[in-house]
């Protein structure tokens, strides 16, 4: 990925980002215009981050279109990555002031709680349980759980076919809980979805389950052998994680910054340049939750 750094020319200019569509890797190529005149409220989380001169963002690195890092590349790509850049730019931080921290589903809350990251942008569904222990602003995207199976397998076409089947998903995800509790699957839990995809390709499991947005990226990488089947059977509302559930000021900043990107179409351009590369049309941006 190429970063082009440009600065706002106008004092008081709102956050503006422009994204140049890129060719085919589901990663996007982004020009960020940073909100250089951003003045954080005294004592706020934004002030702490601005004073540190960098933001640590927890992201996935093995989910094509969402958060993916090519071997040998030093920056990840994907829709979550673009949302991370939008938030950083809103605080006046350049892309090279972002530290991308690889996360897996299971360490998102601990990484927020122990300060390993400032925010999480990692296919992170908003749930009541998670909102008890960390903050989640959003949703900035809504998807739903689906199934990935071998292209020549006609025995599974929806979650009702999973009873007794070996289904791979990721520890600490909403996905593994749903298939185990609601559909009687025999769950195989791994750290990452890419490990699950390997299990499926090797014939060790019958299906992989997680959000459709994630599965489409894997199917697109190996269309001769993999297919996504059935309708979505859950609602996954992606949010930006932050440390303290009661940090309303930070929640409001994140929400307003993402909302601005939705209003000026940056959000849609980011979608088209990342997840949209697999042929999915950009949906209408979702309505975001109030912060209090
Ligand atoms: N969105 C779901 C979750 O947050 C599944 C994807 C993931 O594990 O990142 O648990």
GROMACS .gro file of C-alpha atoms and ligand atoms in nm:
model
  302
    1UNK     CA    1   0.000   0.000   0.000
    2UNK     CA    2   0.113   0.351  -0.077
    3UNK     CA    3   0.042   0.635   0.160
    4UNK     CA    4   0.029   0.984   0.027
    5UNK     CA    5   0.047   1.236   0.303
    6UNK     CA    6  -0.122   1.565   0.252
    7UNK     CA    7  -0.209   1.832   0.500
    8UNK     CA    8  -0.520   2.042   0.530
    9UNK     CA    9  -0.460   2.377   0.367
   10UNK     CA   10  -0.737   2.554   0.549
   11UNK     CA   11  -0.761   2.631   0.919
   12UNK     CA   12  -1.085   2.491   1.049
   13UNK     CA   13  -1.127   2.256   0.755
   14UNK     CA   14  -1.324   1.945   0.835
   15UNK     CA   15  -1.167   1.605   0.805
   16UNK     CA   16  -1.136   1.517   0.444
   17UNK     CA   17  -1.006   1.195   0.305
   18UNK     CA   18  -0.977   1.091  -0.048
   19UNK     CA   19  -0.930   0.738  -0.159
   20UNK     CA   20  -0.803   0.634  -0.494
   21UNK     CA   21  -0.950   0.301  -0.596
   22UNK     CA   22  -0.688   0.040  -0.646
   23UNK     CA   23  -0.647  -0.269  -0.852
   24UNK     CA   24  -0.776  -0.592  -0.718
   25UNK     CA   25  -0.612  -0.667  -0.385
   26UNK     CA   26  -0.905  -0.566  -0.169
   27UNK     CA   27  -0.678  -0.329   0.015
   28UNK     CA   28  -0.743   0.017  -0.117
   29UNK     CA   29  -0.488   0.287  -0.176
   30UNK     CA   30  -0.545   0.586   0.036
   31UNK     CA   31  -0.466   0.954   0.043
   32UNK     CA   32  -0.543   1.094   0.383
   33UNK     CA   33  -0.595   1.460   0.447
   34UNK     CA   34  -0.526   1.498   0.813
   35UNK     CA   35  -0.724   1.734   1.037
   36UNK     CA   36  -0.416   1.928   1.125
   37UNK     CA   37  -0.590   2.190   1.336
   38UNK     CA   38  -0.755   1.937   1.569
   39UNK     CA   39  -0.754   2.064   1.924
   40UNK     CA   40  -0.834   1.789   2.176
   41UNK     CA   41  -1.037   1.875   2.485
   42UNK     CA   42  -0.817   1.902   2.797
   43UNK     CA   43  -0.792   1.578   2.990
   44UNK     CA   44  -0.952   1.370   2.715
   45UNK     CA   45  -0.833   1.037   2.576
   46UNK     CA   46  -0.784   1.220   2.246
   47UNK     CA   47  -0.546   1.462   2.421
   48UNK     CA   48  -0.342   1.174   2.565
   49UNK     CA   49  -0.313   1.012   2.221
   50UNK     CA   50  -0.228   1.340   2.046
   51UNK     CA   51   0.035   1.417   2.312
   52UNK     CA   52   0.189   1.073   2.260
   53UNK     CA   53   0.208   1.153   1.891
   54UNK     CA   54   0.083   0.809   1.786
   55UNK     CA   55  -0.220   0.586   1.807
   56UNK     CA   56  -0.201   0.209   1.857
   57UNK     CA   57  -0.474   0.034   1.661
   58UNK     CA   58  -0.553  -0.336   1.706
   59UNK     CA   59  -0.640  -0.496   1.372
   60UNK     CA   60  -0.674  -0.834   1.208
   61UNK     CA   61  -0.403  -0.921   0.958
   62UNK     CA   62  -0.537  -1.236   0.794
   63UNK     CA   63  -0.886  -1.130   0.682
   64UNK     CA   64  -0.885  -1.021   0.316
   65UNK     CA   65  -1.085  -0.703   0.254
   66UNK     CA   66  -1.117  -0.628   0.626
   67UNK     CA   67  -0.772  -0.644   0.787
   68UNK     CA   68  -0.500  -0.818   0.588
   69UNK     CA   69  -0.123  -0.791   0.577
   70UNK     CA   70   0.059  -0.924   0.276
   71UNK     CA   71   0.377  -1.121   0.357
   72UNK     CA   72   0.668  -0.879   0.335
   73UNK     CA   73   0.447  -0.567   0.361
   74UNK     CA   74   0.477  -0.346   0.666
   75UNK     CA   75   0.119  -0.216   0.662
   76UNK     CA   76  -0.215  -0.393   0.669
   77UNK     CA   77  -0.501  -0.319   0.429
   78UNK     CA   78  -0.878  -0.344   0.436
   79UNK     CA   79  -1.198  -0.170   0.541
   80UNK     CA   80  -1.115  -0.181   0.914
   81UNK     CA   81  -0.776  -0.032   0.835
   82UNK     CA   82  -0.943   0.256   0.650
   83UNK     CA   83  -1.170   0.320   0.949
   84UNK     CA   84  -0.861   0.327   1.171
   85UNK     CA   85  -0.702   0.585   0.942
   86UNK     CA   86  -1.020   0.795   0.944
   87UNK     CA   87  -1.013   0.806   1.325
   88UNK     CA   88  -0.640   0.884   1.340
   89UNK     CA   89  -0.677   1.159   1.078
   90UNK     CA   90  -0.960   1.310   1.283
   91UNK     CA   91  -0.708   1.361   1.563
   92UNK     CA   92  -0.454   1.516   1.329
   93UNK     CA   93  -0.241   1.200   1.310
   94UNK     CA   94  -0.071   1.099   0.986
   95UNK     CA   95  -0.079   0.734   0.871
   96UNK     CA   96   0.285   0.696   0.977
   97UNK     CA   97   0.179   0.790   1.332
   98UNK     CA   98  -0.037   0.479   1.349
   99UNK     CA   99   0.108   0.167   1.507
  100UNK     CA  100  -0.086  -0.130   1.369
  101UNK     CA  101  -0.103  -0.403   1.633
  102UNK     CA  102  -0.204  -0.751   1.512
  103UNK     CA  103  -0.489  -0.893   1.720
  104UNK     CA  104  -0.686  -1.214   1.725
  105UNK     CA  105  -1.050  -1.234   1.833
  106UNK     CA  106  -0.962  -1.361   2.179
  107UNK     CA  107  -0.723  -1.082   2.280
  108UNK     CA  108  -0.923  -0.774   2.175
  109UNK     CA  109  -1.065  -0.700   2.524
  110UNK     CA  110  -0.737  -0.774   2.710
  111UNK     CA  111  -0.539  -0.560   2.463
  112UNK     CA  112  -0.777  -0.268   2.526
  113UNK     CA  113  -0.782  -0.319   2.901
  114UNK     CA  114  -0.404  -0.341   2.942
  115UNK     CA  115  -0.327  -0.054   2.704
  116UNK     CA  116  -0.154  -0.264   2.435
  117UNK     CA  117  -0.385  -0.077   2.195
  118UNK     CA  118  -0.578   0.252   2.211
  119UNK     CA  119  -0.858   0.130   1.986
  120UNK     CA  120  -0.960  -0.192   1.813
  121UNK     CA  121  -1.084  -0.199   1.452
  122UNK     CA  122  -1.096  -0.575   1.397
  123UNK     CA  123  -1.430  -0.717   1.274
  124UNK     CA  124  -1.537  -0.648   1.631
  125UNK     CA  125  -1.907  -0.707   1.683
  126UNK     CA  126  -2.082  -0.485   1.934
  127UNK     CA  127  -2.237  -0.699   2.208
  128UNK     CA  128  -2.387  -0.622   2.550
  129UNK     CA  129  -2.131  -0.850   2.717
  130UNK     CA  130  -1.837  -0.675   2.551
  131UNK     CA  131  -1.983  -0.332   2.629
  132UNK     CA  132  -1.979  -0.430   2.999
  133UNK     CA  133  -1.600  -0.446   3.001
  134UNK     CA  134  -1.479  -0.220   2.717
  135UNK     CA  135  -1.625   0.062   2.509
  136UNK     CA  136  -1.757   0.004   2.156
  137UNK     CA  137  -1.855   0.293   1.925
  138UNK     CA  138  -2.053   0.227   1.612
  139UNK     CA  139  -2.173   0.033   1.426
  140UNK     CA  140  -1.979   0.139   1.118
  141UNK     CA  141  -2.070  -0.178   0.927
  142UNK     CA  142  -2.327  -0.456   0.963
  143UNK     CA  143  -2.278  -0.811   0.839
  144UNK     CA  144  -2.404  -1.152   0.947
  145UNK     CA  145  -2.274  -1.498   1.020
  146UNK     CA  146  -2.259  -1.744   0.728
  147UNK     CA  147  -2.093  -2.072   0.632
  148UNK     CA  148  -1.793  -2.156   0.417
  149UNK     CA  149  -1.783  -2.512   0.282
  150UNK     CA  150  -1.601  -2.712   0.016
  151UNK     CA  151  -1.721  -2.613  -0.332
  152UNK     CA  152  -1.833  -2.973  -0.405
  153UNK     CA  153  -2.021  -3.020  -0.075
  154UNK     CA  154  -2.399  -3.016  -0.117
  155UNK     CA  155  -2.479  -3.148   0.230
  156UNK     CA  156  -2.462  -2.809   0.405
  157UNK     CA  157  -2.670  -2.517   0.284
  158UNK     CA  158  -2.755  -2.344   0.611
  159UNK     CA  159  -2.704  -2.357   0.987
  160UNK     CA  160  -2.979  -2.617   1.034
  161UNK     CA  161  -2.752  -2.867   0.855
  162UNK     CA  162  -2.476  -2.828   1.113
  163UNK     CA  163  -2.607  -3.066   1.380
  164UNK     CA  164  -2.319  -3.301   1.462
  165UNK     CA  165  -2.094  -3.151   1.192
  166UNK     CA  166  -1.742  -3.042   1.271
  167UNK     CA  167  -1.741  -2.666   1.233
  168UNK     CA  168  -1.433  -2.451   1.268
  169UNK     CA  169  -1.441  -2.101   1.412
  170UNK     CA  170  -1.235  -1.876   1.632
  171UNK     CA  171  -1.205  -1.879   2.007
  172UNK     CA  172  -1.348  -1.563   2.163
  173UNK     CA  173  -1.574  -1.487   1.864
  174UNK     CA  174  -1.951  -1.451   1.858
  175UNK     CA  175  -1.949  -1.703   1.570
  176UNK     CA  176  -1.828  -2.007   1.762
  177UNK     CA  177  -2.077  -1.942   2.042
  178UNK     CA  178  -2.372  -1.921   1.803
  179UNK     CA  179  -2.309  -2.247   1.614
  180UNK     CA  180  -2.240  -2.440   1.932
  181UNK     CA  181  -2.530  -2.308   2.140
  182UNK     CA  182  -2.797  -2.263   1.875
  183UNK     CA  183  -2.722  -2.523   1.607
  184UNK     CA  184  -2.565  -2.821   1.785
  185UNK     CA  185  -2.242  -2.816   1.586
  186UNK     CA  186  -1.927  -2.988   1.707
  187UNK     CA  187  -1.700  -2.680   1.732
  188UNK     CA  188  -1.331  -2.675   1.649
  189UNK     CA  189  -1.181  -2.358   1.794
  190UNK     CA  190  -0.867  -2.199   1.650
  191UNK     CA  191  -0.696  -1.861   1.699
  192UNK     CA  192  -0.763  -1.732   1.347
  193UNK     CA  193  -1.001  -1.785   1.059
  194UNK     CA  194  -0.714  -1.850   0.821
  195UNK     CA  195  -0.624  -2.157   1.032
  196UNK     CA  196  -0.987  -2.268   1.000
  197UNK     CA  197  -0.976  -2.224   0.622
  198UNK     CA  198  -0.667  -2.448   0.608
  199UNK     CA  199  -0.854  -2.709   0.815
  200UNK     CA  200  -1.141  -2.698   0.565
  201UNK     CA  201  -0.910  -2.717   0.263
  202UNK     CA  202  -0.744  -3.023   0.422
  203UNK     CA  203  -1.079  -3.190   0.486
  204UNK     CA  204  -1.040  -3.188   0.866
  205UNK     CA  205  -1.362  -2.993   0.926
  206UNK     CA  206  -1.697  -2.978   0.744
  207UNK     CA  207  -1.741  -2.601   0.750
  208UNK     CA  208  -1.597  -2.271   0.868
  209UNK     CA  209  -1.829  -2.015   1.017
  210UNK     CA  210  -1.801  -1.645   1.086
  211UNK     CA  211  -1.922  -1.316   0.938
  212UNK     CA  212  -2.011  -1.329   0.570
  213UNK     CA  213  -1.782  -1.032   0.502
  214UNK     CA  214  -1.485  -1.235   0.625
  215UNK     CA  215  -1.583  -1.559   0.448
  216UNK     CA  216  -1.630  -1.387   0.112
  217UNK     CA  217  -1.268  -1.276   0.123
  218UNK     CA  218  -1.146  -1.632   0.176
  219UNK     CA  219  -1.379  -1.776  -0.092
  220UNK     CA  220  -1.249  -1.516  -0.338
  221UNK     CA  221  -0.894  -1.640  -0.274
  222UNK     CA  222  -0.977  -2.004  -0.360
  223UNK     CA  223  -1.303  -2.005  -0.563
  224UNK     CA  224  -1.239  -2.351  -0.715
  225UNK     CA  225  -1.244  -2.517  -0.375
  226UNK     CA  226  -1.450  -2.297  -0.143
  227UNK     CA  227  -1.798  -2.144  -0.144
  228UNK     CA  228  -2.012  -1.938   0.094
  229UNK     CA  229  -2.358  -2.087   0.147
  230UNK     CA  230  -2.691  -1.982   0.297
  231UNK     CA  231  -2.835  -1.660   0.429
  232UNK     CA  232  -2.687  -1.468   0.718
  233UNK     CA  233  -2.813  -1.613   1.046
  234UNK     CA  234  -2.698  -1.347   1.291
  235UNK     CA  235  -2.650  -0.973   1.294
  236UNK     CA  236  -2.292  -0.859   1.351
  237UNK     CA  237  -2.258  -0.484   1.407
  238UNK     CA  238  -1.893  -0.384   1.379
  239UNK     CA  239  -1.777  -0.129   1.633
  240UNK     CA  240  -1.455   0.047   1.727
  241UNK     CA  241  -1.334  -0.078   2.064
  242UNK     CA  242  -1.186   0.157   2.323
  243UNK     CA  243  -1.070   0.102   2.676
  244UNK     CA  244  -1.329   0.240   2.916
  245UNK     CA  245  -1.702   0.180   2.869
  246UNK     CA  246  -1.777   0.513   3.042
  247UNK     CA  247  -1.543   0.724   2.822
  248UNK     CA  248  -1.835   0.902   2.655
  249UNK     CA  249  -1.617   1.183   2.521
  250UNK     CA  250  -1.397   0.940   2.326
  251UNK     CA  251  -1.703   0.745   2.207
  252UNK     CA  252  -1.854   1.070   2.078
  253UNK     CA  253  -1.533   1.166   1.900
  254UNK     CA  254  -1.511   0.827   1.726
  255UNK     CA  255  -1.880   0.832   1.637
  256UNK     CA  256  -1.871   1.189   1.499
  257UNK     CA  257  -1.553   1.119   1.301
  258UNK     CA  258  -1.693   0.807   1.139
  259UNK     CA  259  -2.026   0.981   1.079
  260UNK     CA  260  -1.843   1.261   0.895
  261UNK     CA  261  -1.677   0.999   0.671
  262UNK     CA  262  -2.021   0.850   0.599
  263UNK     CA  263  -2.166   1.193   0.519
  264UNK     CA  264  -1.890   1.295   0.276
  265UNK     CA  265  -1.881   0.952   0.104
  266UNK     CA  266  -1.532   0.865   0.223
  267UNK     CA  267  -1.687   0.564   0.396
  268UNK     CA  268  -1.836   0.439   0.068
  269UNK     CA  269  -1.512   0.497  -0.121
  270UNK     CA  270  -1.326   0.304   0.148
  271UNK     CA  271  -1.575   0.020   0.119
  272UNK     CA  272  -1.554   0.009  -0.261
  273UNK     CA  273  -1.173   0.001  -0.247
  274UNK     CA  274  -1.163  -0.285   0.006
  275UNK     CA  275  -1.459  -0.519   0.068
  276UNK     CA  276  -1.618  -0.398  -0.254
  277UNK     CA  277  -1.330  -0.547  -0.452
  278UNK     CA  278  -1.483  -0.892  -0.399
  279UNK     CA  279  -1.793  -0.780  -0.592
  280UNK     CA  280  -2.010  -0.679  -0.294
  281UNK     CA  281  -2.196  -0.351  -0.338
  282UNK     CA  282  -2.152  -0.088  -0.071
  283UNK     CA  283  -2.460  -0.086   0.152
  284UNK     CA  284  -2.612   0.228   0.301
  285UNK     CA  285  -2.400   0.324   0.602
  286UNK     CA  286  -2.567   0.202   0.921
  287UNK     CA  287  -2.710   0.435   1.182
  288UNK     CA  288  -2.470   0.461   1.471
  289UNK     CA  289  -2.562   0.414   1.835
  290UNK     CA  290  -2.577   0.715   2.065
  291UNK     CA  291  -2.287   0.733   2.311
  292UNK     CA  292  -2.498   0.780   2.624
  293LIG     N1  293  -1.760  -1.031   1.435
  293LIG     C1  294  -1.748  -1.147   1.514
  293LIG     C2  295  -1.681  -1.118   1.648
  293LIG     O1  296  -1.652  -1.008   1.677
  293LIG     C3  297  -1.671  -1.256   1.443
  293LIG     C4  298  -1.547  -1.208   1.372
  293LIG     C5  299  -1.426  -1.208   1.459
  293LIG     O2  300  -1.403  -1.301   1.537
  293LIG     O3  301  -1.348  -1.113   1.448
  293LIG     O4  302  -1.662  -1.205   1.727
   0.00000   0.00000   0.00000
